[in-house]
Short mmCIF file of C-alpha atoms in Angstrom, two decimals:
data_model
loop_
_atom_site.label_atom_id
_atom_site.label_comp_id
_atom_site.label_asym_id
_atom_site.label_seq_id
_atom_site.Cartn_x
_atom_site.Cartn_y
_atom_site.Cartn_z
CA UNK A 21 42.15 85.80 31.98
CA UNK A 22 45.36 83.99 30.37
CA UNK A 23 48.37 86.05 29.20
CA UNK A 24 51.00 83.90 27.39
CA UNK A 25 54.31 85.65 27.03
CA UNK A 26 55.64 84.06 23.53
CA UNK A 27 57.09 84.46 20.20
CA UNK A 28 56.14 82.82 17.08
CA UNK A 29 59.24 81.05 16.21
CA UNK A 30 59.26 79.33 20.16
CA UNK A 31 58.71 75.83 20.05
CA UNK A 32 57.21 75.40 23.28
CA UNK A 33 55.57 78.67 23.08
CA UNK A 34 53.56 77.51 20.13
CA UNK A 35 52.37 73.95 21.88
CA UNK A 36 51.46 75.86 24.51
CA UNK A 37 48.90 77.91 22.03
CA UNK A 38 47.77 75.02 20.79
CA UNK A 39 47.32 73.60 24.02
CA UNK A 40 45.11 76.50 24.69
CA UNK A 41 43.30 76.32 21.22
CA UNK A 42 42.68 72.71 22.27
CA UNK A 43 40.61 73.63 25.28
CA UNK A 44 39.35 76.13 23.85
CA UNK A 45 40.69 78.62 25.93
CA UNK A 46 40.85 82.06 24.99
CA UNK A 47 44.08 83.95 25.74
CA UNK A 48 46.01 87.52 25.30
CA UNK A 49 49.37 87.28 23.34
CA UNK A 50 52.73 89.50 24.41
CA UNK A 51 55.38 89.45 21.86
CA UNK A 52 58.83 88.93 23.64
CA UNK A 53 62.39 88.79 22.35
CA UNK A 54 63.78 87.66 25.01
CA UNK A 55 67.58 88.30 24.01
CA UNK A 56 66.38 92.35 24.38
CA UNK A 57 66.00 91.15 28.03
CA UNK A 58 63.37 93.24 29.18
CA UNK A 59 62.79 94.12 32.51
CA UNK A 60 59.21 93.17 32.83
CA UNK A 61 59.64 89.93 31.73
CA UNK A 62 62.92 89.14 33.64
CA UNK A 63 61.20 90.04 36.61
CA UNK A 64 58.49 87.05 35.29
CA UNK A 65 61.19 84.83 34.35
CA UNK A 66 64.36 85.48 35.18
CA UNK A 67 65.86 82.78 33.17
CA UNK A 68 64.36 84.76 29.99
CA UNK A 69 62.81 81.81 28.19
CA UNK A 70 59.96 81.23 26.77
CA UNK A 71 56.91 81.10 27.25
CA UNK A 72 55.81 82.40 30.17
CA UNK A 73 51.75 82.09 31.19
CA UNK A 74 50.21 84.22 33.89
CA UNK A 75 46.63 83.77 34.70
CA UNK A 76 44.56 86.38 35.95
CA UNK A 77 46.95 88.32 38.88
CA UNK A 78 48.76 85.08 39.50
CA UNK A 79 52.19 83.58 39.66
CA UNK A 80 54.28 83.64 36.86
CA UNK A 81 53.85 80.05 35.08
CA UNK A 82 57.26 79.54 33.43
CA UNK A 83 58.12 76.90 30.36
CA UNK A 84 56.54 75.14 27.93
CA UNK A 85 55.75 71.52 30.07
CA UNK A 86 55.73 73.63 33.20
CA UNK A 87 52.38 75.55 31.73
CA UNK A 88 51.28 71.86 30.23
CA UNK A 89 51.16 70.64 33.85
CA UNK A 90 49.32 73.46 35.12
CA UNK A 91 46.75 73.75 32.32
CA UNK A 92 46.39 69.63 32.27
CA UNK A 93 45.63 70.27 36.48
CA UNK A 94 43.06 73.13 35.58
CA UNK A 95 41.79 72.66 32.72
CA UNK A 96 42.65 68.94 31.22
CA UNK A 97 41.35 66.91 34.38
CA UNK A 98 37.71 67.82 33.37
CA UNK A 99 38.13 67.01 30.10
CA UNK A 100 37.40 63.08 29.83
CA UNK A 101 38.13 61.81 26.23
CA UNK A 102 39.75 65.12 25.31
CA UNK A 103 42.44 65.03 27.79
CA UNK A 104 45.94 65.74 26.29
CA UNK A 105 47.13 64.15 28.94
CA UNK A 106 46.40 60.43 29.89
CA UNK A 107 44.92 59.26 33.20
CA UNK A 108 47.68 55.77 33.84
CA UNK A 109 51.08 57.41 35.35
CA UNK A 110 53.07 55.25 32.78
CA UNK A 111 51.06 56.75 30.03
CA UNK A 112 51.68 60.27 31.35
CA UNK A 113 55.08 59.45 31.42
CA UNK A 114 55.52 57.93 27.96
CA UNK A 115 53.43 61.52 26.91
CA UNK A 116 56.10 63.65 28.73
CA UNK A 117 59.03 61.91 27.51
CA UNK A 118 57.80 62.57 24.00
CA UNK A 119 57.29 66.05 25.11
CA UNK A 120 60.57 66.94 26.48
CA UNK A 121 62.13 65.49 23.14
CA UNK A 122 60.86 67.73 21.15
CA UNK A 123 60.49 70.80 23.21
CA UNK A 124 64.30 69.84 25.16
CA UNK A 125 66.16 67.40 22.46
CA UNK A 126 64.40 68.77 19.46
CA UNK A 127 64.84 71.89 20.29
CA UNK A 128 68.73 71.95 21.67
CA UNK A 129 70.03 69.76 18.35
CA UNK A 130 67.94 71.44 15.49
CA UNK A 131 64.69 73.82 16.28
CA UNK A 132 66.76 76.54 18.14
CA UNK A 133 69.65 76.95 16.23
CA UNK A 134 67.95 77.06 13.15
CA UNK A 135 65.87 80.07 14.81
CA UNK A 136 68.76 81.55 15.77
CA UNK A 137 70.55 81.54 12.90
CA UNK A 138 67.94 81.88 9.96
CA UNK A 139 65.71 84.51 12.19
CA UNK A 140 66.75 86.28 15.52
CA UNK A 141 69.94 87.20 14.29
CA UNK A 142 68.56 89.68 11.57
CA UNK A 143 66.63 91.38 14.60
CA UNK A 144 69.74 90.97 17.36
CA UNK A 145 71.89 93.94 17.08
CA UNK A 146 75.67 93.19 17.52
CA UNK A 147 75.78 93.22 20.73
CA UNK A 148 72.99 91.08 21.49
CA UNK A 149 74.48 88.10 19.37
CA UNK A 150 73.32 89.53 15.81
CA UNK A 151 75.35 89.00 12.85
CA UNK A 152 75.57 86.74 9.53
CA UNK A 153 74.40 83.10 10.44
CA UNK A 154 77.09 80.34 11.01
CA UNK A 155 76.76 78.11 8.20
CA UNK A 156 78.25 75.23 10.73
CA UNK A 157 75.55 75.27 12.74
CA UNK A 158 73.02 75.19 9.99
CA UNK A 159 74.47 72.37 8.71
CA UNK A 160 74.87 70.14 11.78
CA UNK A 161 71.40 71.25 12.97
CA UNK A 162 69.64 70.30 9.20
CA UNK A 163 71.73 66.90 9.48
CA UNK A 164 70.01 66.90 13.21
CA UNK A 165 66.66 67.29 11.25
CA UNK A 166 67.01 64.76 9.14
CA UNK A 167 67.07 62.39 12.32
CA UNK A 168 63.79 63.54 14.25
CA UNK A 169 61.94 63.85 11.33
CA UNK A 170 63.03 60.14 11.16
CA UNK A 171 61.62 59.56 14.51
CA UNK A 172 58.20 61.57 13.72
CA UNK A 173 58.05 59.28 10.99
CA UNK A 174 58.76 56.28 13.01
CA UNK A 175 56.33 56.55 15.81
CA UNK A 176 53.57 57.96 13.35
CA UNK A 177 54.21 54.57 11.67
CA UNK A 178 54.05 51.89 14.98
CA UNK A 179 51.02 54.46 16.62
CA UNK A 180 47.90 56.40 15.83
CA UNK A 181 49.02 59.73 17.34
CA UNK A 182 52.87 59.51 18.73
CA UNK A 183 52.38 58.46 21.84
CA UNK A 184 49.28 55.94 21.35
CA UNK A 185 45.93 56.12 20.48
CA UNK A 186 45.22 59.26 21.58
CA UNK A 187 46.33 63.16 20.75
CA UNK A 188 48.27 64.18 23.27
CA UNK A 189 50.18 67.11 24.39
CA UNK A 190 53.11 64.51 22.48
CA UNK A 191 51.27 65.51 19.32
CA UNK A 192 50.76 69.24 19.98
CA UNK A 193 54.82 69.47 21.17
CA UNK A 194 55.80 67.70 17.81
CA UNK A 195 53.73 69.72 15.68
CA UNK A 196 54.86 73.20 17.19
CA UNK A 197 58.31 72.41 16.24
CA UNK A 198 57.39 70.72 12.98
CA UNK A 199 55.67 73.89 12.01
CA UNK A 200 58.46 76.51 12.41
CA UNK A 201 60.85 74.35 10.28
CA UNK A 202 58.10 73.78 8.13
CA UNK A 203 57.57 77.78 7.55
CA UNK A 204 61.46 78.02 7.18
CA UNK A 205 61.08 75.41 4.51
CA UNK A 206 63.42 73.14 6.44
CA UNK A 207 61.43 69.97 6.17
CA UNK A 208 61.79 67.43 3.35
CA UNK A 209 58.92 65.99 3.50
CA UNK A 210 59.05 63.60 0.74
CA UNK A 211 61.29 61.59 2.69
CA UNK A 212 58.97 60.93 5.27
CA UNK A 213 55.38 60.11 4.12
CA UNK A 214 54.44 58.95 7.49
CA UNK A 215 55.07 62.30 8.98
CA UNK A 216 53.85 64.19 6.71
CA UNK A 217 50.40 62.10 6.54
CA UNK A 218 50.31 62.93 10.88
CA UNK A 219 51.31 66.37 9.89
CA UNK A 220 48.53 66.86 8.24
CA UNK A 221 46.13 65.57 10.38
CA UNK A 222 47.73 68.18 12.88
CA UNK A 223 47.54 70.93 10.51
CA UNK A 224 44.05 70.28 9.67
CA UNK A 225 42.94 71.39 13.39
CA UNK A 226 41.00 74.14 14.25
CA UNK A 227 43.94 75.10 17.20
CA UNK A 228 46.23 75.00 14.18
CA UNK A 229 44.89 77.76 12.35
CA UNK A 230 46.29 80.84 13.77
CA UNK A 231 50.06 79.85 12.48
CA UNK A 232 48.89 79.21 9.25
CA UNK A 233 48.51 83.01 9.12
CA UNK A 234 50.99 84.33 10.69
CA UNK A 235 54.17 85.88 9.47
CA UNK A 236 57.56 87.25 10.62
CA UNK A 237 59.07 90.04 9.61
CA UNK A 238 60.91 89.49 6.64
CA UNK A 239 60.99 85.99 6.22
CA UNK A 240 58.17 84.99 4.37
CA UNK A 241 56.80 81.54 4.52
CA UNK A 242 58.08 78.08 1.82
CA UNK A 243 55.04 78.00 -0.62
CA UNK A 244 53.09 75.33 1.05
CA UNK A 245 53.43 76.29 4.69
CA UNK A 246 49.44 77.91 4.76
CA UNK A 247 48.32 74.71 2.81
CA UNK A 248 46.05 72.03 4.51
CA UNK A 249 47.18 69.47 1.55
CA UNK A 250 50.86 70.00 0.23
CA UNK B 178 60.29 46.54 42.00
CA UNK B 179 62.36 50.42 41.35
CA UNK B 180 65.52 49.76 39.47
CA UNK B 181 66.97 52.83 38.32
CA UNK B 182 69.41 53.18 35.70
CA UNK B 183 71.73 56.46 36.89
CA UNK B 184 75.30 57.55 36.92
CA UNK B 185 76.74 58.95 40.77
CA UNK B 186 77.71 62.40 38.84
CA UNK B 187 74.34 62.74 37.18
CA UNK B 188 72.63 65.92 39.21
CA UNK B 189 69.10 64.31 37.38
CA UNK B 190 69.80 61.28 38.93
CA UNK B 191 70.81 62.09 42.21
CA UNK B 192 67.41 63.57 42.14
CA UNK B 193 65.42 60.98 41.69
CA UNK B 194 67.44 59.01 44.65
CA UNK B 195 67.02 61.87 46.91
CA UNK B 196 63.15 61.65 46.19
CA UNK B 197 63.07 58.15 46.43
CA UNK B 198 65.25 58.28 49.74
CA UNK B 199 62.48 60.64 50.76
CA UNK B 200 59.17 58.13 50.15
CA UNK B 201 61.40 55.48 51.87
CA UNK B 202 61.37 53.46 48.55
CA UNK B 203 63.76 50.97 48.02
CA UNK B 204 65.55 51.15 44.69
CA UNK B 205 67.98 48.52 42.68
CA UNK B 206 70.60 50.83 40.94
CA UNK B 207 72.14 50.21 37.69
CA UNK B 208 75.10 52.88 36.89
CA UNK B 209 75.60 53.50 33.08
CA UNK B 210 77.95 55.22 31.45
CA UNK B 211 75.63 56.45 28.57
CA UNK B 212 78.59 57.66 26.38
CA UNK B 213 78.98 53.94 25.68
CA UNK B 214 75.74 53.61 24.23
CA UNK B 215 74.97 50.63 25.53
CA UNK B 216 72.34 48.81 23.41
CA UNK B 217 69.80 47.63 26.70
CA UNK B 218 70.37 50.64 27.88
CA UNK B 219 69.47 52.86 24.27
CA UNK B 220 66.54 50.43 23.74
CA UNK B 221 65.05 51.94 27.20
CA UNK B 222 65.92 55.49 26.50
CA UNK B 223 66.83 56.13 22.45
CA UNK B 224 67.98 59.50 24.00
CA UNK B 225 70.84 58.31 25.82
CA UNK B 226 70.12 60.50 29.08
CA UNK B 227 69.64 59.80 32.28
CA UNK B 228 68.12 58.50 34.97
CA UNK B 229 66.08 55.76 33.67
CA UNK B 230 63.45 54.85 36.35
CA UNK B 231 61.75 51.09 35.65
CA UNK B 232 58.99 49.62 37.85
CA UNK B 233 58.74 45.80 37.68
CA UNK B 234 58.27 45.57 34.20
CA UNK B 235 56.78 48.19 33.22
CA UNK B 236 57.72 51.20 30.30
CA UNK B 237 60.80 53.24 31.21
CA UNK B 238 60.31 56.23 32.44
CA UNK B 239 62.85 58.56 31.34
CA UNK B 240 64.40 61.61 32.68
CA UNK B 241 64.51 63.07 35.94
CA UNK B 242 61.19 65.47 35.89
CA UNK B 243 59.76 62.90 34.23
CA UNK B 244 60.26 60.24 36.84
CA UNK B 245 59.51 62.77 39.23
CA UNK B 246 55.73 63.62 38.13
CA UNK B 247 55.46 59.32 38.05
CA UNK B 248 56.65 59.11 41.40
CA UNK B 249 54.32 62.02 42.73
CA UNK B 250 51.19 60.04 40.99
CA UNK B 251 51.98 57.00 42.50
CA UNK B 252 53.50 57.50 45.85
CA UNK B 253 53.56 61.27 46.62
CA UNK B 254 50.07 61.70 45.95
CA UNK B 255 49.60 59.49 49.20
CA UNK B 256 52.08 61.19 51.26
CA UNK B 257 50.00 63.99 52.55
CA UNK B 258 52.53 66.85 54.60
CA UNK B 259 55.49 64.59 53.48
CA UNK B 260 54.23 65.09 49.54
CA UNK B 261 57.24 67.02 47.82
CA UNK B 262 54.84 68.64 45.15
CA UNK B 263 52.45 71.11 46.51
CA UNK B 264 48.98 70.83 46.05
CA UNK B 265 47.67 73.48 44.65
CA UNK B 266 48.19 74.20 40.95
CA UNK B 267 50.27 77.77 41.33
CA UNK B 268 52.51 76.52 43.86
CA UNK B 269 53.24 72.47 41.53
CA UNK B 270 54.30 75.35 39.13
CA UNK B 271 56.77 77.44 41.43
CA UNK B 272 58.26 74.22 42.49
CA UNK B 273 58.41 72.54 39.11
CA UNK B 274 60.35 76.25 37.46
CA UNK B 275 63.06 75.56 40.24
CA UNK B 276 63.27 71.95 39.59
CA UNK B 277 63.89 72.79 36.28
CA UNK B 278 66.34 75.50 36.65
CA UNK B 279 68.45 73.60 38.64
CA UNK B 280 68.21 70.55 36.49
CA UNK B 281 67.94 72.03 33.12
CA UNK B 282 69.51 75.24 33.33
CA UNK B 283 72.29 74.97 35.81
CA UNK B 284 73.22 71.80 34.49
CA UNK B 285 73.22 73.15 30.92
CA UNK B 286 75.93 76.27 32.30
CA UNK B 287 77.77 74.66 34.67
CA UNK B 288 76.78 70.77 36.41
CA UNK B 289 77.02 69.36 32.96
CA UNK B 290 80.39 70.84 31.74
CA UNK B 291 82.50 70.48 35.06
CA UNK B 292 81.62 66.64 35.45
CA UNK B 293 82.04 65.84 31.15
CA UNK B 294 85.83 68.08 31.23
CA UNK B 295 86.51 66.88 35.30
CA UNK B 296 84.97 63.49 35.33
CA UNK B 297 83.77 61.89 31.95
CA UNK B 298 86.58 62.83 29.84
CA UNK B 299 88.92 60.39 32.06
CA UNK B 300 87.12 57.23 31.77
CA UNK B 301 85.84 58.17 27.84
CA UNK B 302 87.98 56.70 25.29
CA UNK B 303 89.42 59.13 22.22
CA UNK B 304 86.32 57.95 20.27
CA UNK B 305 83.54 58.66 22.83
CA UNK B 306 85.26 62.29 23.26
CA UNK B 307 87.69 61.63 25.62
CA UNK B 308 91.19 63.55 26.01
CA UNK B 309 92.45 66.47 28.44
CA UNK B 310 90.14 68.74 29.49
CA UNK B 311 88.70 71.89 27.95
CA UNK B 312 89.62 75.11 30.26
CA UNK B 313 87.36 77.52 28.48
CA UNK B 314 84.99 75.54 29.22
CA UNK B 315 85.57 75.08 33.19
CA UNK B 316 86.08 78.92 33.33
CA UNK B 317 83.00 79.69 31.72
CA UNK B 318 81.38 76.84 33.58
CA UNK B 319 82.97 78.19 36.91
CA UNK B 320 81.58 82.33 36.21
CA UNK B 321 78.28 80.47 35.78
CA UNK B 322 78.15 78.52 39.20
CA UNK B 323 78.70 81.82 40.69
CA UNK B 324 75.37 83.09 39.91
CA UNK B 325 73.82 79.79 40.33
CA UNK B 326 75.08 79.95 44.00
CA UNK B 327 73.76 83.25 44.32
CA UNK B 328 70.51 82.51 42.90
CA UNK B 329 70.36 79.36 45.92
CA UNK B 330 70.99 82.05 48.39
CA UNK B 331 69.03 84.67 47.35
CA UNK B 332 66.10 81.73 47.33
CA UNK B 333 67.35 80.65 51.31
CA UNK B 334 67.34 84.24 51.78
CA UNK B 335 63.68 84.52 50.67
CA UNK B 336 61.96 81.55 51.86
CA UNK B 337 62.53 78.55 54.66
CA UNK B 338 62.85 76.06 51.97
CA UNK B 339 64.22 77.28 48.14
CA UNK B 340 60.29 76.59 46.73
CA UNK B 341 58.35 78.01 50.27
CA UNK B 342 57.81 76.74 53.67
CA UNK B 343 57.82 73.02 53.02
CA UNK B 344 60.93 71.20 51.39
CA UNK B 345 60.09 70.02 47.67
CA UNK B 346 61.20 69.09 44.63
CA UNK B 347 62.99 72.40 44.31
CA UNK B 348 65.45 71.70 47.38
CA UNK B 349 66.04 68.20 46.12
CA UNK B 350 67.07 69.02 42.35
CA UNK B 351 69.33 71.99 43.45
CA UNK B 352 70.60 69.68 46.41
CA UNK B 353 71.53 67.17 43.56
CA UNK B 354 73.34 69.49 41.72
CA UNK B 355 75.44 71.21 44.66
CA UNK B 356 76.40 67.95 45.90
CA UNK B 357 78.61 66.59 43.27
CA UNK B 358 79.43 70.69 42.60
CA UNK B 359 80.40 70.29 46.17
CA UNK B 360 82.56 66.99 45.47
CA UNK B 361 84.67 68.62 42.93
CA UNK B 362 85.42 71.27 45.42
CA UNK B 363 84.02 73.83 43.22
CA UNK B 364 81.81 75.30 45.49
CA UNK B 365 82.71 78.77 47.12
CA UNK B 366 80.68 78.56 50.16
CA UNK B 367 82.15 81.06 52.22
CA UNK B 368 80.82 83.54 49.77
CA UNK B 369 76.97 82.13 50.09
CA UNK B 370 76.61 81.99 53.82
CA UNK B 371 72.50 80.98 53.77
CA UNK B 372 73.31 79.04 51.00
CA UNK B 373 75.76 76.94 53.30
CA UNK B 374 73.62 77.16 55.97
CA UNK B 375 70.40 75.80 53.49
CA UNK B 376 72.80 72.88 52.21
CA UNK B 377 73.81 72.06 55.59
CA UNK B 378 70.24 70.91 56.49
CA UNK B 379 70.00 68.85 53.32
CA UNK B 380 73.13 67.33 53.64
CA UNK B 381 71.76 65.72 57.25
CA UNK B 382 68.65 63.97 55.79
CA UNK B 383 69.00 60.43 55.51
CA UNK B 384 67.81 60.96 52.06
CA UNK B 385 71.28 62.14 51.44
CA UNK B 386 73.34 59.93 53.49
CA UNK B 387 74.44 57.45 50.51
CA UNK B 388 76.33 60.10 48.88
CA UNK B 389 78.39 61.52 51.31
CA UNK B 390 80.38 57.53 51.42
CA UNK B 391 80.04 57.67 47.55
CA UNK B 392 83.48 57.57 45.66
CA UNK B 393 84.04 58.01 41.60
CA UNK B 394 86.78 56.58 40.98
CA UNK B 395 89.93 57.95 40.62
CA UNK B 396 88.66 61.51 41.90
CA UNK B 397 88.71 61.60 45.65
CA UNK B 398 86.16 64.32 46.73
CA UNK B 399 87.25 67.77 48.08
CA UNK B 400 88.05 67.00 52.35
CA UNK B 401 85.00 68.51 53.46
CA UNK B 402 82.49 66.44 51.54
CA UNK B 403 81.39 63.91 53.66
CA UNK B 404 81.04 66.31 56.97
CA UNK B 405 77.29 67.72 58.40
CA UNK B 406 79.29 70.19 59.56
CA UNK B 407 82.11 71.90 57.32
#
């Protein structure tokens, strides 16, 4: 049994559900917020990021490439042609680096803040960093946007999937963080066809389909964000 | 042929050498200041971070955990009781969390800051971001080590190596990171006696002996630096 410690506007929290979705792995969901800093899950994590996976009575699996590793060892290995992960180490490692900039880079110069900001810091009381957003960091994180988007575009344009010929956990990373800018309506897509044509693709999976539903409190979704073709 | 493109003051870097020292690989080292944006250097690694690990002429494969999981495929993996990645699944996870904390989030609270306001700033030009240093930022980078050496004694405390019984990639990335902590002389270490004591028995692997005659320039290190015993 798989427990995945997440919340839906987590980056790596939501490529490590589709991960999951990909191997068709069922999975139980716990809602965290981790600026609440709740016992429980500090004693899981106590760096208080997310996500966390715990299988079964086992070891607390912590971060989003950290879980990747250990569901592409259990899980991806016996997957032939549906491994997210390649079999050539400089493969893997073209995968990972892909991985980390979206889930690390992505996420420090745009993804996060933008969370912050736009979402957590309706739910954050005072002292736990709540407050009106700061419009600064918006704007430098939307002109960050402007330049992975770019780079989504880029390597959807000289590849397949992003990092070859093959989906890969590259793909799911990219698509996770894609998709909570896309429900904050942060994405102009008409500036990058390429992206958007991958993007689609992506959104079209089956281990999509569970964010296509889903809502936060509050915010609701930009018009197109449940659409398959938008 | 390992050429690896690094900086001394990198804590990712110094990594990646330790684990290299480790497999007995020889390396060819290329220091980069990546602040300069060098355009070889950005055409390996469009992110600008480092290390940069390149194997004849193969991709670049960028970023310490990165390099790390390349090296494990294709030398570790033959090591047997010298591997530094466990075998088994839950403990490649335990070891890869550390590894991450101390080169991810210790580096993001404190490593980082103290060498950009200590180190960086002096050679950077006004452009690149150089100038005096920032002393908010060393305080709040200083509060931070604090708990970070707490967390490394706690961890000596707990286990023979920071990870379990075997040395891993855990005692290598936090090793890393102490060691240019420890040649700023920002390290309190008679308030973290294991920790000391843990350190002490890195510090006397040959892995680690080319950094103890390392100099950056201009910034001799703190007197004890180069001792086994201090």
């Amino acid at each position: 049994m798989l427990t995945l410690h997440h919340h839906p506007m987590s980056a790596a929290s939501r490529f490590i559900r589709l991960v999951l979705g990909e191997y068709g792995e069922r999975v139980e969901l716990v809602e965290e917020r981790p600026w609440q800093r709740r016992q429980e899950f500090l004693a899981l994590n106590p760096a208080a990021t997310l996500p966390v996976l715990v299988e079964d009575n086992g070891p607390a699996i912590v971060g989003g490439t950290v879980a990747a590793e250990y569901l592409d060892e259990t899980r991806g290995a016996f997957q032939r042609e549906r491994r997210l992960l390649a079999e050539k180490p400089g493969e893997r490692a073209e995968i990972r680096r892909l991985t980390e900039w979206f889930l690390g880079k992505m996420d420090g110069e745009v993804t996060r803040y933008l969370v912050r900001e736009r979402v957590f810091k309706l739910e954050m009381r005072a002292e736990e960093g709540g407050g009106p957003p700061d419009a600064s960091a918006i704007r430098a994180a939307r002109l960050n946007l402007k330049n992975h988007m770019r780079y989504v575009g880029w390597l959807a344009e000289s590849r397949n999937w992003l990092s070859g010929t093959r989906l890969s956990y590259a793909d799911l990373a990219a698509a996770a963080a894609v998709s909570i800018l896309d429900y904050l309506g942060e994405v102009a897509w008409d500036e990058e066809p390429l992206a958007k044509e991958w993007y689609m693709r992506m959104k079209s999976r089956p281990s999509f389909r569970p964010f296509l539903a889903e809502r936060v409190r509050g915010i609701p979704p930009v018009a197109h964000y449940g659409e398959l073709d938008f």
